[in-house]
Structures are given as C-alpha cells and as structure tokens.
mmCIF file of C-alpha atoms in Angstrom:
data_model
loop_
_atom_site.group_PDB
_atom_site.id
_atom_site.type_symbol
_atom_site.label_atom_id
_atom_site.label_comp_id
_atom_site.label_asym_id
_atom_site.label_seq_id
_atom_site.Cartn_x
_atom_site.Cartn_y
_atom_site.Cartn_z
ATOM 1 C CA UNK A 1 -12.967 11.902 -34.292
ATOM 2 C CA UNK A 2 -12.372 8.059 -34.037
ATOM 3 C CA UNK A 3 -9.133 9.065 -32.224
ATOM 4 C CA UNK A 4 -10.764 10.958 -29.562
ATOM 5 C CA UNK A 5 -13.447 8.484 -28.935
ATOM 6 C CA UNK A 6 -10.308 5.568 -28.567
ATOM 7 C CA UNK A 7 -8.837 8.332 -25.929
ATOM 8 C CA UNK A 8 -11.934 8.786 -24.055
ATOM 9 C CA UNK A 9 -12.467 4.830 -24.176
ATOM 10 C CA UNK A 10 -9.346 4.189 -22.746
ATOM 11 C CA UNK A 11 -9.763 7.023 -19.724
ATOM 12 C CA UNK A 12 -13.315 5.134 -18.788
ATOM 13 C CA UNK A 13 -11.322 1.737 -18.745
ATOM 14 C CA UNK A 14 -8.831 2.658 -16.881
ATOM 15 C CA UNK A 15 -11.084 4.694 -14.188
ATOM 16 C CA UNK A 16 -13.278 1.031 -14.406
ATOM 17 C CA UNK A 17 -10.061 -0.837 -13.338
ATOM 18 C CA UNK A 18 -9.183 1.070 -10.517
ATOM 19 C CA UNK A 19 -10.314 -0.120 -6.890
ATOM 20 C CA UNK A 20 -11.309 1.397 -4.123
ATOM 21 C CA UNK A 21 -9.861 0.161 -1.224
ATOM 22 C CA UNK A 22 -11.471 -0.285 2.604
ATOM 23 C CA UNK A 23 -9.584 1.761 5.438
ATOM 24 C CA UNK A 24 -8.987 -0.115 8.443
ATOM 25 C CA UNK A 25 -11.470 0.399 10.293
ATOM 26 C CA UNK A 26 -13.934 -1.099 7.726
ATOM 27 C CA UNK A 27 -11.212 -3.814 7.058
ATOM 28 C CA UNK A 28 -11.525 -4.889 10.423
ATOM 29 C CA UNK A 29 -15.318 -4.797 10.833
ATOM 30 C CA UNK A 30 -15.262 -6.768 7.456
ATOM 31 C CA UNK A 31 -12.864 -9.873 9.217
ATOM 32 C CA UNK A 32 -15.039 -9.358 12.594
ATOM 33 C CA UNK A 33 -17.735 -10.048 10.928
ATOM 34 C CA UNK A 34 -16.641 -13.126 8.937
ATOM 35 C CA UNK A 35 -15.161 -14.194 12.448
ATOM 36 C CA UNK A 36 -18.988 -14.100 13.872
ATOM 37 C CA UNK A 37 -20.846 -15.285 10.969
ATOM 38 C CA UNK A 38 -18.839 -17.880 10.082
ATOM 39 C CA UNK A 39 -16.713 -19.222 12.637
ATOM 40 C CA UNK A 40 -19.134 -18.264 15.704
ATOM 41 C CA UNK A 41 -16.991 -16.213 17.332
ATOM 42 C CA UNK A 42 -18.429 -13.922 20.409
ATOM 43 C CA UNK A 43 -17.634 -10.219 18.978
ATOM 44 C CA UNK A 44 -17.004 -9.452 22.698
ATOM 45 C CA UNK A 45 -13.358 -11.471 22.507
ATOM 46 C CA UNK A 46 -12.428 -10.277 19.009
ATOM 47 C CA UNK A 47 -9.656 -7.724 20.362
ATOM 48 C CA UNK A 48 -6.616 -7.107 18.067
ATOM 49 C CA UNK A 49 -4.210 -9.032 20.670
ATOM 50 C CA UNK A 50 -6.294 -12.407 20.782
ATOM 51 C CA UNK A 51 -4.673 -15.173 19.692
ATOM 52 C CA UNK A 52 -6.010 -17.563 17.059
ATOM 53 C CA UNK A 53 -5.565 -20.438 18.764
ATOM 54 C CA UNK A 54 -5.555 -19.155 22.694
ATOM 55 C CA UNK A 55 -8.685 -16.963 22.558
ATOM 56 C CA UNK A 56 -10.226 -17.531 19.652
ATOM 57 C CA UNK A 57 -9.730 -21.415 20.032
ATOM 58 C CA UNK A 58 -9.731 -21.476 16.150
ATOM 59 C CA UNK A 59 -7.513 -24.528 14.908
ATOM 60 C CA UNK A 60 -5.752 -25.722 11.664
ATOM 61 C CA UNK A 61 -8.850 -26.380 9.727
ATOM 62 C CA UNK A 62 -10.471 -23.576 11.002
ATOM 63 C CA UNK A 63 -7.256 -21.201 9.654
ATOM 64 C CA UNK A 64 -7.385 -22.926 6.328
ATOM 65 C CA UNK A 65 -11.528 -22.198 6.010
ATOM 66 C CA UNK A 66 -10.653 -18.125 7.147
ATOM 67 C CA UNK A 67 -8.032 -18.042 4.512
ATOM 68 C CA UNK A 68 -10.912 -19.177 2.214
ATOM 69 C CA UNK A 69 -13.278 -16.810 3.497
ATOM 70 C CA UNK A 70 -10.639 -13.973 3.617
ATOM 71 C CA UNK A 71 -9.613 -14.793 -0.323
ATOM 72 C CA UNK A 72 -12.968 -14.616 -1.481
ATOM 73 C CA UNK A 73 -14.537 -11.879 0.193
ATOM 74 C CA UNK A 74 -11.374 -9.839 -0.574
ATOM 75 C CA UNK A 75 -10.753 -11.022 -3.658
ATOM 76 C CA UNK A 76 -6.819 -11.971 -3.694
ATOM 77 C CA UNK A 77 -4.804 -14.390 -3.068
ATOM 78 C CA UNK A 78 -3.769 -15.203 0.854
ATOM 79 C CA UNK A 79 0.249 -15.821 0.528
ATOM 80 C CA UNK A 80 0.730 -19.467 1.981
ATOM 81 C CA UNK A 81 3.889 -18.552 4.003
ATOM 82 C CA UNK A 82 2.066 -15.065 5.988
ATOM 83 C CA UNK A 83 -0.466 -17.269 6.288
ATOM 84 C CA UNK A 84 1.043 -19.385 8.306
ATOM 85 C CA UNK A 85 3.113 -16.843 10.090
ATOM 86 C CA UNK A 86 -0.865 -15.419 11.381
ATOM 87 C CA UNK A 87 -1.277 -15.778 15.301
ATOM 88 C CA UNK A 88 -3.112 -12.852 16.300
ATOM 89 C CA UNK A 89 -6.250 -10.673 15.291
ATOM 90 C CA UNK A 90 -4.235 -7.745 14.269
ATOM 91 C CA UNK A 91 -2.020 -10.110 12.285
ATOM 92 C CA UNK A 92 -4.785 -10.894 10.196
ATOM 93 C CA UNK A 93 -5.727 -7.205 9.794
ATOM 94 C CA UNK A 94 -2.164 -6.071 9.010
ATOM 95 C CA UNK A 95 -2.430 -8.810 6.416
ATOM 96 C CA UNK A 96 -5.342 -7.720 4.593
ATOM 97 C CA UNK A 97 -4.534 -4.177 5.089
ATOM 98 C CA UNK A 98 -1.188 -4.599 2.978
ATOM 99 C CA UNK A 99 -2.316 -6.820 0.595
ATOM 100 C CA UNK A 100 -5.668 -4.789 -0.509
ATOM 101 C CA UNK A 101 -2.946 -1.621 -0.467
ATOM 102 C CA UNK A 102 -0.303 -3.512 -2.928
ATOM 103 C CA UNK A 103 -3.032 -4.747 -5.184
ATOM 104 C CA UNK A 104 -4.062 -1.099 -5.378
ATOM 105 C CA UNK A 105 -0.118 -0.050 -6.025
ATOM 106 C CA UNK A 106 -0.551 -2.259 -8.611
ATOM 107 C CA UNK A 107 -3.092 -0.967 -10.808
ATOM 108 C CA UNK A 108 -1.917 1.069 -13.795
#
C-alpha cells in the first residue's frame, strides 16, 4: 500500500512541476503590456519591426529595467549576450518565446 501511495505521490509532483507555457500571441500581449505600463510606450507604435532605440526611443537603462521586468514576470533568466544582441520588438518576442519553450524542454 505504502508503495502505491509513493507512486501516486510522485505522479502529482511531477504533474505540479510541469508549466504551462503562453503561445505567442499571449507572449506578445504580455511584453506589450509591460512596454505600456511600464515604460509608457503608445500601444499604437508597438509593431514587431520597431526598433528599440529608433521607435521606441528606449535607451541603455531603459533595456537593462525591461530585462528586469521581462525576468521577473517570466520567471527566467534573460541571457546577457541575446540581450544585448535585442534591437527590435519581435527580437524580444522571439526571445521570450524560446526561452519559456526550452525551460519547458527542460522539465522532467
């Protein structure tokens, strides 16, 4: 009996750990949203071509305080290298999009 309440233990653990991640779509609606709230961006210029910098006039500082946004909304850890490599909108979604998916590889 104690063996198949360890078994069933282990199947609700595992099931706990496992994450659910956001498609695109909602990954993008997520950042948009940080963009507005946080940065005061005008949603009407958040396109997935605009520039950081051009369009979004969003500078150094400002990247370093969406990486810290991004990190803990999301919940991982921004690499410091594609970070820096970031220049556009879709960038930043391509970004989060691959990193939620790996972390979800990841799970056991």
């Amino acid at each position: 009996m104690e063996d198949h309440l360890k078994n069933g233990a282990s199947r609700i653990d595992k099931a706990q750990k496992s994450i659910s991640i956001p498609g695109r779509e909602e990954i993008i609606a997520i950042l948009n949203k940080i963009l507005e709230e946080d940065f005061e961006i005008d949603p009407s210029i958040l396109k997935p071509e605009a520039s950081l910098r051009d369009d979004l006039d969003l500078d150094s500082l400002d990247g370093v305080d969406l990486v810290v946004a991004i990190e803990k909304k999301f919940r991982f850890r921004v690499d410091e290298e594609e970070a820096r490599s970031i220049r556009t909108l879709n960038d930043i979604y391509e970004s989060v999009d691959r990193r939620l998916r790996q972390i979800a590889e990841e799970q056991p």
